[in-house]
Every structure is written in C-alpha cells, then in structure tokens.
Amino acid sequence: MYEAIEDPYCYAGTIVLKNIPGLRGPATLEQFDPKAFLAAMVASFQGDEQPLVDQIRGLIT
C-alpha cells in the first residue's frame, strides 16, 4: 500500500475527495456512486492510470 499525500481537495489523511454527502471512507463512497468513484480515481492519476492498474491487480491477485 502507499501513504496518502496531503491534498487540499481530500479529507485529511485520506485519498477521499471532499464530497457533498460527507462520505469519508473509500468503501462507503464507492457504494454510494461506483462510477463517480472510479472516474475520480482515474482522474487523480492525471493521465497515467498504470499506478491504478497496478493497485487493482495487487488487490485481485
């Protein structure tokens, strides 16, 4: 796993973007709106999705 980088658009100590419903956990956010969650994750890698692909592969293998 990797450590979260402090980002003013994320809740402190997380990689969860600040959101209107106030959901703070990645799993809760994913259940709330899985398509938006995935789109935000892809966008956070700024065009280089390979780190995201590697993370997902690590979770399923």
Coordinates of C-alpha atoms in Angstrom, one line a residue:
M1 CA 0.0 0.0 0.0
Y2 CA 1.1 3.6 -0.3
E3 CA 0.7 6.6 2.0
A4 CA -1.8 9.3 1.3
I5 CA -0.4 12.6 0.0
E6 CA -1.9 15.6 1.7
D7 CA -4.3 17.2 -0.8
P8 CA -6.5 20.2 -0.1
Y9 CA -9.3 18.6 -2.1
C10 CA -9.2 15.4 0.1
Y11 CA -10.2 14.7 3.6
A12 CA -7.1 14.9 5.9
G13 CA -5.1 11.7 5.9
T14 CA -7.1 10.1 3.2
I15 CA -7.3 9.9 -0.6
V16 CA -11.1 10.5 -0.5
L17 CA -12.1 13.7 -2.3
K18 CA -14.3 16.0 -0.2
N19 CA -17.9 15.4 -1.2
I20 CA -21.3 16.8 -0.5
P21 CA -22.7 13.8 1.3
G22 CA -19.7 13.9 3.6
L23 CA -18.6 10.3 2.9
R24 CA -15.1 9.8 4.2
G25 CA -14.3 6.1 3.6
P26 CA -13.4 4.8 0.2
A27 CA -15.6 1.8 0.5
T28 CA -18.6 3.9 1.6
L29 CA -18.0 6.3 -1.3
E30 CA -17.7 3.5 -3.8
Q31 CA -21.0 2.0 -2.7
F32 CA -22.7 5.5 -2.9
D33 CA -21.7 6.0 -6.5
P34 CA -19.3 3.5 -8.0
K35 CA -18.9 5.2 -11.5
A36 CA -18.1 8.5 -9.9
F37 CA -15.6 6.9 -7.5
L38 CA -13.8 5.2 -10.4
A39 CA -13.8 8.4 -12.5
A40 CA -12.3 10.3 -9.6
M41 CA -9.6 7.7 -9.0
V42 CA -8.6 7.7 -12.7
A43 CA -8.6 11.5 -12.8
S44 CA -6.4 11.6 -9.7
F45 CA -3.6 9.8 -11.6
Q46 CA -3.5 12.7 -14.2
G47 CA -3.4 10.6 -17.3
D48 CA -1.1 7.9 -16.0
E49 CA -3.5 5.1 -15.0
Q50 CA -0.8 2.5 -14.7
P51 CA -0.4 3.0 -10.9
L52 CA -4.1 2.5 -10.5
V53 CA -4.0 -0.7 -12.7
D54 CA -1.1 -2.0 -10.5
Q55 CA -3.1 -1.3 -7.3
I56 CA -6.1 -3.1 -8.7
R57 CA -4.1 -6.1 -9.8
G58 CA -2.5 -6.2 -6.4
L59 CA -6.0 -6.5 -4.8
I60 CA -7.2 -9.3 -7.0
T61 CA -4.2 -11.5 -7.4

